[in-house]
Short mmCIF file of N, CA and C in Angstrom, two decimals:
data_model
loop_
_atom_site.label_atom_id
_atom_site.label_comp_id
_atom_site.label_asym_id
_atom_site.label_seq_id
_atom_site.Cartn_x
_atom_site.Cartn_y
_atom_site.Cartn_z
N MET A 496 107.88 121.76 113.44
CA MET A 496 106.54 121.61 113.47
C MET A 496 105.77 121.64 114.14
N THR A 497 106.05 122.96 115.09
CA THR A 497 104.92 123.32 115.94
C THR A 497 104.25 124.85 115.62
N SER A 498 104.70 125.12 114.19
CA SER A 498 104.21 126.09 114.07
C SER A 498 102.22 125.88 113.67
N HIS A 499 101.72 126.94 114.71
CA HIS A 499 100.44 126.75 113.98
C HIS A 499 99.68 126.72 113.38
N PHE A 500 100.17 128.26 112.26
CA PHE A 500 99.95 127.93 110.26
C PHE A 500 100.32 127.48 109.71
N PHE A 501 101.88 126.56 109.96
CA PHE A 501 101.87 125.81 109.35
C PHE A 501 101.75 124.44 109.36
N LEU A 502 101.42 124.01 110.74
CA LEU A 502 100.48 122.78 110.47
C LEU A 502 98.64 123.17 109.88
N LEU A 503 98.23 124.00 109.89
CA LEU A 503 96.74 124.49 109.51
C LEU A 503 96.69 124.65 108.45
N THR A 504 98.07 125.11 107.43
CA THR A 504 98.43 125.07 106.51
C THR A 504 98.21 123.54 105.41
N VAL A 505 99.38 123.18 105.96
CA VAL A 505 99.15 121.61 105.88
C VAL A 505 97.71 120.45 106.05
N PHE A 506 97.02 120.92 107.19
CA PHE A 506 96.23 120.02 107.03
C PHE A 506 94.99 120.82 106.09
N ALA A 507 94.37 122.01 106.27
CA ALA A 507 93.89 122.76 104.80
C ALA A 507 93.85 121.59 103.75
N PHE A 508 95.11 121.92 103.12
CA PHE A 508 96.08 121.55 102.11
C PHE A 508 95.14 119.60 101.47
N LEU A 509 95.34 119.29 102.11
CA LEU A 509 95.46 117.78 102.49
C LEU A 509 93.63 117.47 102.66
N VAL A 510 93.14 118.10 103.64
CA VAL A 510 91.73 118.05 103.30
C VAL A 510 90.74 118.55 102.20
N SER A 511 91.67 120.19 101.66
CA SER A 511 90.90 120.58 100.22
C SER A 511 91.61 119.19 99.27
N VAL A 512 92.57 118.72 99.06
CA VAL A 512 92.28 118.05 97.96
C VAL A 512 91.49 116.44 98.24
N VAL A 513 91.40 116.31 99.41
CA VAL A 513 90.00 115.20 99.49
C VAL A 513 89.11 115.45 99.21
N PHE A 514 88.69 116.54 99.26
CA PHE A 514 86.92 117.14 99.24
C PHE A 514 86.80 117.78 97.97
N ALA A 515 87.82 118.06 97.26
CA ALA A 515 87.86 118.00 95.48
C ALA A 515 87.58 116.82 95.25
N ALA A 516 88.44 115.85 95.35
CA ALA A 516 88.33 114.49 94.99
C ALA A 516 86.94 114.00 94.82
N LEU A 517 87.11 113.80 96.26
CA LEU A 517 85.17 113.27 96.50
C LEU A 517 84.33 114.34 95.40
N LEU A 518 84.05 115.76 95.50
CA LEU A 518 83.19 116.29 94.68
C LEU A 518 82.93 116.04 92.93
N ARG A 519 84.05 116.56 92.30
CA ARG A 519 84.56 117.14 91.09
C ARG A 519 85.05 115.56 90.97
N GLU A 520 84.82 115.43 89.14
CA GLU A 520 85.18 114.20 88.50
C GLU A 520 85.94 114.11 87.94
N ASP A 521 86.60 115.81 86.73
CA ASP A 521 87.65 115.96 85.88
C ASP A 521 88.11 116.73 87.16
N VAL A 522 89.51 116.66 86.29
CA VAL A 522 90.42 117.07 86.91
C VAL A 522 90.57 118.42 87.36
N ARG A 523 90.72 119.47 86.05
CA ARG A 523 90.55 120.14 85.96
C ARG A 523 89.82 121.60 87.20
N SER A 524 88.31 120.93 86.96
CA SER A 524 87.44 121.29 88.26
C SER A 524 87.99 120.79 90.09
N GLN A 525 88.72 119.88 89.56
CA GLN A 525 88.99 119.50 91.38
C GLN A 525 90.35 120.21 91.65
N VAL A 526 90.69 121.06 90.50
CA VAL A 526 92.00 121.41 90.87
C VAL A 526 91.11 122.88 91.25
N ARG A 527 90.40 123.08 90.30
CA ARG A 527 89.81 125.07 91.02
C ARG A 527 89.00 124.43 92.49
N THR A 528 88.03 123.64 92.30
CA THR A 528 87.53 122.97 93.82
C THR A 528 88.52 123.21 94.67
N ALA A 529 89.51 122.63 94.67
CA ALA A 529 91.09 122.42 96.21
C ALA A 529 91.50 123.44 96.41
N GLY A 530 91.69 124.58 95.18
CA GLY A 530 92.36 125.74 95.50
C GLY A 530 91.14 127.08 95.94
N TRP A 531 90.29 126.82 95.62
CA TRP A 531 89.08 127.68 96.56
C TRP A 531 89.49 127.46 97.95
N MET A 532 88.58 125.83 98.23
CA MET A 532 88.78 125.18 99.58
C MET A 532 90.15 125.98 100.82
N PHE A 533 91.03 125.25 100.23
CA PHE A 533 92.58 125.64 100.45
C PHE A 533 92.42 127.36 100.83
N ALA A 534 92.10 128.06 100.09
CA ALA A 534 91.79 129.95 100.07
C ALA A 534 90.80 130.26 101.42
N SER A 535 89.63 129.57 100.96
CA SER A 535 89.02 130.14 102.09
C SER A 535 89.43 129.12 103.68
N PHE A 536 90.08 128.29 103.60
CA PHE A 536 90.21 127.83 104.94
C PHE A 536 91.29 128.61 105.41
N LEU A 537 92.12 129.15 104.73
CA LEU A 537 93.24 129.70 105.08
C LEU A 537 92.62 131.48 105.66
N ALA A 538 91.91 132.09 104.58
CA ALA A 538 91.27 133.23 105.01
C ALA A 538 90.76 133.15 106.03
N THR A 539 89.27 131.81 106.13
CA THR A 539 89.28 131.81 107.31
C THR A 539 89.42 131.97 108.56
N ALA A 540 90.64 131.03 108.63
CA ALA A 540 91.73 131.05 109.94
C ALA A 540 92.61 132.16 110.28
N ILE A 541 92.39 133.18 109.08
CA ILE A 541 93.70 134.58 109.56
C ILE A 541 91.75 135.89 110.17
N VAL A 542 90.60 135.87 109.82
CA VAL A 542 89.87 136.30 109.87
C VAL A 542 90.17 136.06 111.39
N LEU A 543 88.74 134.57 111.66
CA LEU A 543 89.22 134.38 113.37
C LEU A 543 89.77 134.89 114.02
N GLY A 544 91.20 134.64 113.97
CA GLY A 544 92.56 134.64 114.44
C GLY A 544 92.36 135.96 114.40
N TRP A 545 92.20 136.86 113.90
CA TRP A 545 92.06 138.46 114.04
C TRP A 545 90.89 138.93 115.04
N LEU A 546 89.28 138.18 114.87
CA LEU A 546 88.57 138.68 115.79
C LEU A 546 88.78 138.02 117.03
N MET A 547 89.42 136.77 117.45
CA MET A 547 89.77 136.54 118.16
C MET A 547 91.16 137.12 119.41
N TYR A 548 92.13 138.09 118.61
CA TYR A 548 92.77 139.00 119.05
C TYR A 548 93.03 139.67 120.38
N PRO A 549 91.73 140.27 120.28
CA PRO A 549 91.71 140.94 121.16
C PRO A 549 91.28 140.26 123.33
N LEU A 550 90.66 139.25 122.44
CA LEU A 550 90.20 137.99 124.23
C LEU A 550 91.27 138.29 124.86
N PRO A 551 90.96 138.05 125.81
CA PRO A 551 91.52 137.79 126.82
C PRO A 551 92.14 136.28 127.23
N LEU A 552 93.33 135.54 127.40
CA LEU A 552 93.17 134.11 127.24
C LEU A 552 93.49 133.85 128.95
N MET B 1382 75.68 96.50 71.16
CA MET B 1382 76.88 95.52 71.72
C MET B 1382 77.75 96.20 73.15
N ALA B 1383 78.44 97.23 72.73
CA ALA B 1383 78.67 97.85 74.58
C ALA B 1383 77.89 98.08 75.13
N LYS B 1384 77.08 98.66 74.78
CA LYS B 1384 75.85 99.06 75.69
C LYS B 1384 75.48 97.98 76.66
N SER B 1385 75.18 96.58 75.87
CA SER B 1385 74.28 95.90 77.15
C SER B 1385 75.71 95.93 78.01
N THR B 1386 77.42 95.47 77.43
CA THR B 1386 78.03 94.57 78.53
C THR B 1386 78.91 95.71 79.29
N ALA B 1387 78.55 97.57 79.47
CA ALA B 1387 78.21 98.35 80.03
C ALA B 1387 77.41 97.97 81.26
N ALA B 1388 75.84 97.70 80.36
CA ALA B 1388 74.70 97.30 81.77
C ALA B 1388 74.90 96.36 82.69
N GLU B 1389 76.19 95.01 81.38
CA GLU B 1389 76.45 93.30 82.48
C GLU B 1389 77.24 94.62 83.72
N ALA B 1390 78.11 95.08 82.93
CA ALA B 1390 79.18 95.19 84.08
C ALA B 1390 78.47 95.90 85.17
N ASP B 1391 77.45 96.95 85.03
CA ASP B 1391 77.30 97.66 86.59
C ASP B 1391 76.41 97.06 87.14
N ARG B 1392 75.50 95.65 86.62
CA ARG B 1392 75.14 94.97 87.18
C ARG B 1392 75.77 94.23 87.98
N ALA B 1393 76.58 93.73 87.36
CA ALA B 1393 77.84 92.71 88.22
C ALA B 1393 78.46 93.35 89.25
N ALA B 1394 79.28 95.08 89.13
CA ALA B 1394 79.90 95.99 90.04
C ALA B 1394 78.56 95.84 91.55
N ALA B 1395 77.38 95.66 91.43
CA ALA B 1395 76.46 95.93 92.00
C ALA B 1395 76.00 95.30 93.06
N GLU B 1396 76.42 93.48 93.08
CA GLU B 1396 75.95 92.31 93.38
C GLU B 1396 76.15 93.10 94.92
N PRO B 1397 75.70 92.27 95.73
CA PRO B 1397 75.83 92.76 96.98
C PRO B 1397 77.54 92.20 97.82
N GLY B 1398 77.46 90.93 97.19
CA GLY B 1398 79.09 90.03 97.67
C GLY B 1398 79.77 91.48 97.27
N THR B 1399 79.86 92.15 95.87
CA THR B 1399 80.87 92.89 95.43
C THR B 1399 80.74 94.02 95.96
N LEU B 1400 79.53 94.85 96.38
CA LEU B 1400 79.47 96.25 97.55
C LEU B 1400 79.86 95.88 98.88
N VAL B 1401 80.30 94.53 99.43
CA VAL B 1401 80.82 94.44 100.78
C VAL B 1401 82.29 94.38 100.27
N PHE B 1402 82.62 93.45 99.35
CA PHE B 1402 83.66 94.29 98.87
C PHE B 1402 84.74 95.16 98.50
N VAL B 1403 83.99 95.96 98.14
CA VAL B 1403 84.47 97.28 98.03
C VAL B 1403 84.34 98.24 99.09
N CYS B 1404 82.95 98.26 99.52
CA CYS B 1404 82.99 99.03 100.96
C CYS B 1404 84.29 98.41 101.77
N LEU B 1405 84.49 96.98 102.06
CA LEU B 1405 85.85 96.60 103.00
C LEU B 1405 87.01 97.10 102.19
N LEU B 1406 87.09 96.94 101.03
CA LEU B 1406 88.61 97.39 101.00
C LEU B 1406 88.98 98.52 100.54
N ALA B 1407 88.09 99.70 100.33
CA ALA B 1407 87.75 101.08 101.18
C ALA B 1407 88.13 101.45 102.57
N TRP B 1408 87.00 100.58 103.22
CA TRP B 1408 87.84 100.95 104.68
C TRP B 1408 89.35 100.55 105.46
N ALA B 1409 89.49 99.56 104.47
CA ALA B 1409 90.91 98.95 104.98
C ALA B 1409 91.91 99.56 104.38
N ILE B 1410 92.23 99.83 102.96
CA ILE B 1410 93.45 100.48 102.84
C ILE B 1410 92.92 101.50 101.81
N PRO B 1411 93.22 102.88 102.51
CA PRO B 1411 91.95 104.03 101.66
C PRO B 1411 92.70 104.22 100.71
N GLY B 1412 92.13 104.52 99.39
CA GLY B 1412 92.21 104.64 98.32
C GLY B 1412 92.06 103.46 97.19
N ALA B 1413 92.57 102.27 97.95
CA ALA B 1413 92.71 100.99 97.39
C ALA B 1413 90.98 100.53 96.25
N ALA B 1414 89.99 100.90 97.16
CA ALA B 1414 88.86 100.23 96.10
C ALA B 1414 88.57 100.96 95.09
N HIS B 1415 89.24 102.56 94.66
CA HIS B 1415 89.20 103.12 93.99
C HIS B 1415 89.24 103.00 92.76
N LEU B 1416 91.08 102.36 93.38
CA LEU B 1416 91.91 102.19 92.50
C LEU B 1416 91.58 100.26 92.09
N TRP B 1417 90.42 99.64 92.55
CA TRP B 1417 89.52 97.86 92.39
C TRP B 1417 89.20 99.24 91.10
N LEU B 1418 88.37 100.56 91.12
CA LEU B 1418 87.39 100.16 89.99
C LEU B 1418 87.83 100.52 89.14
N GLY B 1419 88.71 101.24 89.07
CA GLY B 1419 89.37 101.86 87.94
C GLY B 1419 89.55 103.49 87.83
N ARG B 1420 88.89 103.84 88.86
CA ARG B 1420 89.06 105.71 89.54
C ARG B 1420 90.55 105.77 89.67
N ARG B 1421 92.18 105.97 88.94
CA ARG B 1421 93.27 105.36 89.35
C ARG B 1421 93.58 106.43 90.01
N GLN B 1422 92.92 107.89 89.28
CA GLN B 1422 93.35 109.27 89.70
C GLN B 1422 93.04 109.68 91.04
N LYS B 1423 91.58 109.00 91.86
CA LYS B 1423 90.91 109.51 92.69
C LYS B 1423 91.93 108.60 93.65
N GLY B 1424 91.52 107.30 93.60
CA GLY B 1424 92.29 106.30 94.13
C GLY B 1424 94.16 107.40 95.26
N ILE B 1425 94.73 107.07 94.17
CA ILE B 1425 96.01 107.64 93.98
C ILE B 1425 95.78 109.10 94.82
N VAL B 1426 94.99 109.79 95.21
CA VAL B 1426 94.50 110.95 95.68
C VAL B 1426 94.06 110.54 97.38
N PHE B 1427 93.93 109.66 97.23
CA PHE B 1427 93.34 109.51 98.95
C PHE B 1427 94.41 108.31 99.49
N ARG B 1428 94.93 107.42 98.92
CA ARG B 1428 95.99 107.24 98.66
C ARG B 1428 96.72 107.78 99.53
N VAL B 1429 97.58 108.73 98.58
CA VAL B 1429 98.71 109.48 99.40
C VAL B 1429 98.41 110.26 100.22
N ALA B 1430 96.83 111.49 100.39
CA ALA B 1430 96.49 112.64 101.28
C ALA B 1430 96.23 111.51 102.43
N LEU B 1431 94.99 110.73 102.74
CA LEU B 1431 94.69 110.18 103.64
C LEU B 1431 95.92 109.43 104.95
N SER B 1432 97.08 108.79 104.12
CA SER B 1432 97.69 108.34 104.68
C SER B 1432 98.65 109.30 105.31
N ALA B 1433 98.93 110.18 104.44
CA ALA B 1433 100.21 111.52 104.76
C ALA B 1433 99.57 111.90 106.28
N MET B 1434 97.83 112.40 105.61
CA MET B 1434 96.92 112.59 107.07
C MET B 1434 97.78 112.00 108.70
N PHE B 1435 98.00 110.66 108.17
CA PHE B 1435 97.46 109.74 109.20
C PHE B 1435 99.31 109.49 109.99
N ALA B 1436 100.31 109.37 109.22
CA ALA B 1436 101.45 110.01 109.81
C ALA B 1436 101.85 110.86 110.28
N ILE B 1437 101.15 112.04 109.70
CA ILE B 1437 101.52 113.24 110.32
C ILE B 1437 101.04 113.74 112.02
N GLY B 1438 99.79 113.09 111.90
CA GLY B 1438 99.11 112.72 112.94
C GLY B 1438 100.44 112.00 114.16
N LEU B 1439 100.73 110.75 113.58
CA LEU B 1439 101.37 109.89 114.72
C LEU B 1439 102.52 111.04 115.10
N LEU B 1440 102.82 111.54 114.07
CA LEU B 1440 104.06 112.48 114.01
C LEU B 1440 104.44 113.53 115.32
N LEU B 1441 103.58 114.26 115.30
CA LEU B 1441 102.80 114.97 116.40
C LEU B 1441 101.97 114.57 117.67
N HIS B 1442 102.64 113.38 118.17
CA HIS B 1442 102.37 112.79 119.13
C HIS B 1442 100.71 112.47 119.62
N GLY B 1443 100.18 112.37 118.52
CA GLY B 1443 98.73 112.37 118.20
C GLY B 1443 98.39 111.20 118.96
N ARG B 1444 97.05 110.96 119.58
CA ARG B 1444 96.73 109.79 120.24
C ARG B 1444 95.54 108.99 119.30
N ILE B 1445 95.89 107.28 118.98
CA ILE B 1445 94.95 107.15 118.67
C ILE B 1445 93.92 106.14 120.01
N PHE B 1446 92.94 106.98 120.23
CA PHE B 1446 91.77 106.66 121.33
C PHE B 1446 91.27 105.54 121.16
N ALA B 1447 91.51 104.39 122.76
CA ALA B 1447 90.57 103.41 122.40
C ALA B 1447 88.94 103.43 123.60
N PHE B 1448 88.35 102.51 123.07
CA PHE B 1448 86.80 102.28 123.30
C PHE B 1448 86.95 102.69 124.83
N ASP B 1449 86.08 104.40 125.11
CA ASP B 1449 85.94 104.36 126.51
C ASP B 1449 84.58 104.55 126.72
N LEU B 1450 83.13 104.16 126.90
CA LEU B 1450 82.23 104.55 127.06
C LEU B 1450 81.83 105.78 127.70
N SER B 1451 82.55 105.33 128.56
CA SER B 1451 82.68 106.23 130.57
C SER B 1451 82.84 108.05 129.73
N GLU B 1452 83.33 108.24 128.71
CA GLU B 1452 84.19 109.21 128.13
C GLU B 1452 83.47 109.68 126.81
N PRO B 1453 82.15 109.94 126.40
CA PRO B 1453 81.76 109.63 125.02
C PRO B 1453 82.46 110.64 124.10
N LEU B 1454 83.33 111.52 124.30
CA LEU B 1454 84.01 112.49 123.73
C LEU B 1454 85.27 111.27 122.23
N VAL B 1455 86.04 110.23 123.65
CA VAL B 1455 86.94 109.65 123.62
C VAL B 1455 86.28 108.54 122.55
N ALA B 1456 84.96 108.16 123.04
CA ALA B 1456 84.10 107.09 122.18
C ALA B 1456 84.34 107.32 120.65
N LEU B 1457 83.76 108.87 120.67
CA LEU B 1457 83.47 108.93 119.03
C LEU B 1457 84.81 109.51 118.78
N ALA B 1458 85.94 109.57 119.14
CA ALA B 1458 87.03 109.70 118.83
C ALA B 1458 87.90 108.47 118.33
N ALA B 1459 87.60 107.49 118.82
CA ALA B 1459 88.05 106.27 119.45
C ALA B 1459 86.91 105.57 117.25
N VAL B 1460 86.01 105.77 117.69
CA VAL B 1460 85.15 105.74 116.32
C VAL B 1460 85.97 105.81 114.68
N ALA B 1461 86.34 107.48 115.38
CA ALA B 1461 86.60 108.02 113.68
C ALA B 1461 88.19 107.69 113.05
N ASP B 1462 88.92 107.13 114.53
CA ASP B 1462 90.07 106.58 114.54
C ASP B 1462 90.12 105.24 113.37
N ILE B 1463 89.59 104.35 113.92
CA ILE B 1463 88.98 103.31 113.01
C ILE B 1463 88.81 103.03 111.88
N GLY B 1464 88.02 104.60 111.47
CA GLY B 1464 87.60 104.86 109.93
C GLY B 1464 89.12 104.50 108.84
N LEU B 1465 90.17 104.35 109.90
CA LEU B 1465 91.17 104.60 108.58
C LEU B 1465 91.83 102.14 108.30
N GLY B 1466 91.33 102.13 108.82
CA GLY B 1466 91.26 100.45 108.56
C GLY B 1466 92.80 99.71 109.10
N VAL B 1467 93.11 99.58 108.01
CA VAL B 1467 94.44 98.97 108.35
C VAL B 1467 95.91 99.85 109.20
N PRO B 1468 95.84 101.24 108.27
CA PRO B 1468 96.65 101.65 109.62
C PRO B 1468 96.64 101.98 110.35
N TRP B 1469 95.38 102.05 111.06
CA TRP B 1469 94.85 102.21 112.05
C TRP B 1469 95.76 101.26 113.42
N MET B 1470 94.89 99.45 112.42
CA MET B 1470 95.42 98.54 112.62
C MET B 1470 97.01 98.41 113.20
N LEU B 1471 97.36 98.31 112.26
CA LEU B 1471 99.40 98.07 112.29
C LEU B 1471 99.82 99.47 113.51
N ALA B 1472 99.18 100.43 113.37
CA ALA B 1472 99.18 101.53 114.23
C ALA B 1472 99.37 100.90 116.03
N ARG B 1473 97.77 100.47 115.91
CA ARG B 1473 97.92 99.83 117.16
C ARG B 1473 98.60 98.94 117.65
N MET B 1474 99.11 97.51 116.62
CA MET B 1474 100.20 96.77 117.17
C MET B 1474 101.43 97.05 117.55
N MET B 1475 101.04 98.08 116.84
CA MET B 1475 102.81 98.12 116.92
C MET B 1475 102.91 99.43 118.04
N GLY B 1476 102.20 99.37 119.20
CA GLY B 1476 101.98 100.40 119.60
C GLY B 1476 102.23 102.09 119.59
N ALA B 1477 101.98 102.50 117.93
CA ALA B 1477 102.55 103.83 118.17
C ALA B 1477 101.11 104.56 118.23
N GLY B 1478 100.91 105.76 118.80
CA GLY B 1478 99.76 106.33 118.90
C GLY B 1478 99.24 106.35 120.05
N ALA B 1479 100.18 106.26 121.52
CA ALA B 1479 100.26 106.51 122.69
C ALA B 1479 99.66 108.00 123.08
N GLY B 1480 100.29 108.94 121.38
CA GLY B 1480 100.12 110.36 122.37
C GLY B 1480 101.08 110.51 123.81
N ILE B 1481 101.65 111.65 123.25
CA ILE B 1481 102.21 112.54 124.84
C ILE B 1481 101.51 113.78 124.74
N VAL B 1482 100.67 113.64 125.83
CA VAL B 1482 99.92 114.77 126.20
C VAL B 1482 100.16 116.17 126.86
N THR B 1483 101.34 116.07 126.71
CA THR B 1483 102.22 117.25 127.51
C THR B 1483 102.97 118.08 126.38
N GLU B 1484 102.81 117.04 125.25
CA GLU B 1484 103.69 117.85 123.24
C GLU B 1484 102.50 118.99 123.49
N ALA B 1485 102.90 119.86 123.03
CA ALA B 1485 102.19 121.37 122.17
C ALA B 1485 101.82 121.32 120.73
N THR B 1486 102.01 119.61 120.43
CA THR B 1486 101.68 119.66 119.05
C THR B 1486 100.14 118.14 119.05
N PHE B 1487 100.08 117.89 120.34
CA PHE B 1487 98.90 116.33 120.99
C PHE B 1487 97.62 117.13 120.06
N GLU B 1488 97.05 118.30 120.45
CA GLU B 1488 95.86 118.41 120.14
C GLU B 1488 95.66 118.18 118.33
N TYR B 1489 96.82 118.59 118.03
CA TYR B 1489 97.34 119.00 116.43
C TYR B 1489 97.47 117.13 115.95
N GLY B 1490 97.89 116.96 115.89
CA GLY B 1490 98.06 115.51 116.20
C GLY B 1490 96.73 114.60 115.72
N ASN B 1491 96.16 115.15 117.21
CA ASN B 1491 94.90 113.98 117.69
C ASN B 1491 93.63 114.70 115.92
N SER B 1492 93.39 115.86 115.67
CA SER B 1492 92.72 116.73 114.74
C SER B 1492 93.28 115.57 113.55
N PHE B 1493 93.91 115.80 112.94
CA PHE B 1493 94.99 115.06 112.35
C PHE B 1493 94.61 113.44 111.70
N LEU B 1494 94.12 113.01 113.20
CA LEU B 1494 94.13 111.55 112.76
C LEU B 1494 92.62 110.97 112.78
N ILE B 1495 92.03 112.04 113.52
CA ILE B 1495 91.33 112.05 113.52
C ILE B 1495 89.70 112.30 112.36
N VAL B 1496 90.61 113.21 111.84
CA VAL B 1496 89.86 113.66 110.45
C VAL B 1496 90.61 112.31 109.33
N ALA B 1497 91.39 112.03 109.40
CA ALA B 1497 91.39 111.62 108.41
C ALA B 1497 91.18 110.01 108.25
N GLY B 1498 90.31 109.49 109.62
CA GLY B 1498 89.42 108.26 109.80
C GLY B 1498 88.16 108.96 109.38
N LEU B 1499 87.75 110.89 109.13
CA LEU B 1499 85.95 110.83 109.23
C LEU B 1499 86.06 110.71 107.49
N LEU B 1500 87.68 111.45 107.16
CA LEU B 1500 87.73 111.30 105.01
C LEU B 1500 87.02 109.78 104.69
N ASN B 1501 88.06 108.66 105.19
CA ASN B 1501 88.26 107.87 104.57
C ASN B 1501 86.49 107.42 104.61
N CYS B 1502 86.13 107.86 105.70
CA CYS B 1502 84.26 107.49 105.47
C CYS B 1502 83.25 107.81 104.41
N LEU B 1503 84.52 108.45 104.22
CA LEU B 1503 83.40 109.59 102.99
C LEU B 1503 83.64 108.68 101.89
N VAL B 1504 84.89 108.21 101.98
CA VAL B 1504 86.53 107.50 101.02
C VAL B 1504 85.08 106.72 100.93
N ILE B 1505 84.58 105.79 101.89
CA ILE B 1505 84.32 104.85 101.60
C ILE B 1505 82.55 104.85 100.77
N PHE B 1506 81.64 105.88 101.17
CA PHE B 1506 80.80 106.68 100.65
C PHE B 1506 80.68 106.02 99.00
N ASP B 1507 81.77 107.40 98.57
CA ASP B 1507 82.21 107.52 97.11
C ASP B 1507 82.30 106.01 96.22
N ALA B 1508 83.24 105.11 96.78
CA ALA B 1508 83.37 104.08 96.70
C ALA B 1508 81.95 102.96 96.01
N PHE B 1509 81.50 103.21 97.10
CA PHE B 1509 79.86 102.59 96.89
C PHE B 1509 79.59 103.26 95.84
N ASP B 1510 78.69 104.21 95.89
CA ASP B 1510 78.13 105.28 94.86
C ASP B 1510 78.42 105.08 93.85
N ILE B 1511 80.08 104.50 93.50
CA ILE B 1511 80.27 104.70 91.83
C ILE B 1511 80.67 102.70 91.82
N ALA B 1512 80.66 101.80 92.48
CA ALA B 1512 79.91 100.83 92.69
C ALA B 1512 78.77 100.05 92.30
N MET B 1513 78.15 101.73 93.10
CA MET B 1513 76.58 100.82 92.30
C MET B 1513 75.63 102.01 91.02
N GLY B 1514 77.17 102.37 90.20
CA GLY B 1514 76.55 102.64 88.66
C GLY B 1514 76.15 104.07 89.07
N ARG B 1515 76.11 105.26 90.34
CA ARG B 1515 75.60 106.22 90.64
C ARG B 1515 76.76 107.60 90.01
N LYS B 1516 77.89 106.84 90.00
CA LYS B 1516 78.79 108.25 89.52
C LYS B 1516 80.29 107.58 88.26
#
């Protein structure tokens, strides 16, 4: 349970599902919105991760 | 006839007492207000997803913050945690959510707990809009 990517994926999934249910009324657009949001969360995390890779810690 | 019945139902739902009840129900039990308002699918989604986020936050040793006005960020986190209503109360009463700072997952747990509370605040607004007949 300590994998950062696994926890990020679970977090992104749950937040996407809740936001999609809040923003859309019919199930079809809820699924589409949740999918887009989830993919965007993951893509953003990966891109930001690589951008921060050269930074010293 | 059906039109007037629907209009009467909207008026009844928009009464102040009903609105307060809907908001309190939405705060206390995530998703319950949507179920009560007949939005079954949304209610189940909120019920499952927000409870899961809260449970995962506790499993990851996140902390349910207490009010500490000397530390503004802690006070804000405490306000966010309260957004989850009864689960928050139960966790406080059972002594859960003490948080283990030395655990690697401590900050992840905090994020899950805080975001679950904030999302439930949005769910309360959504339930209010539905009760007002705006959705």
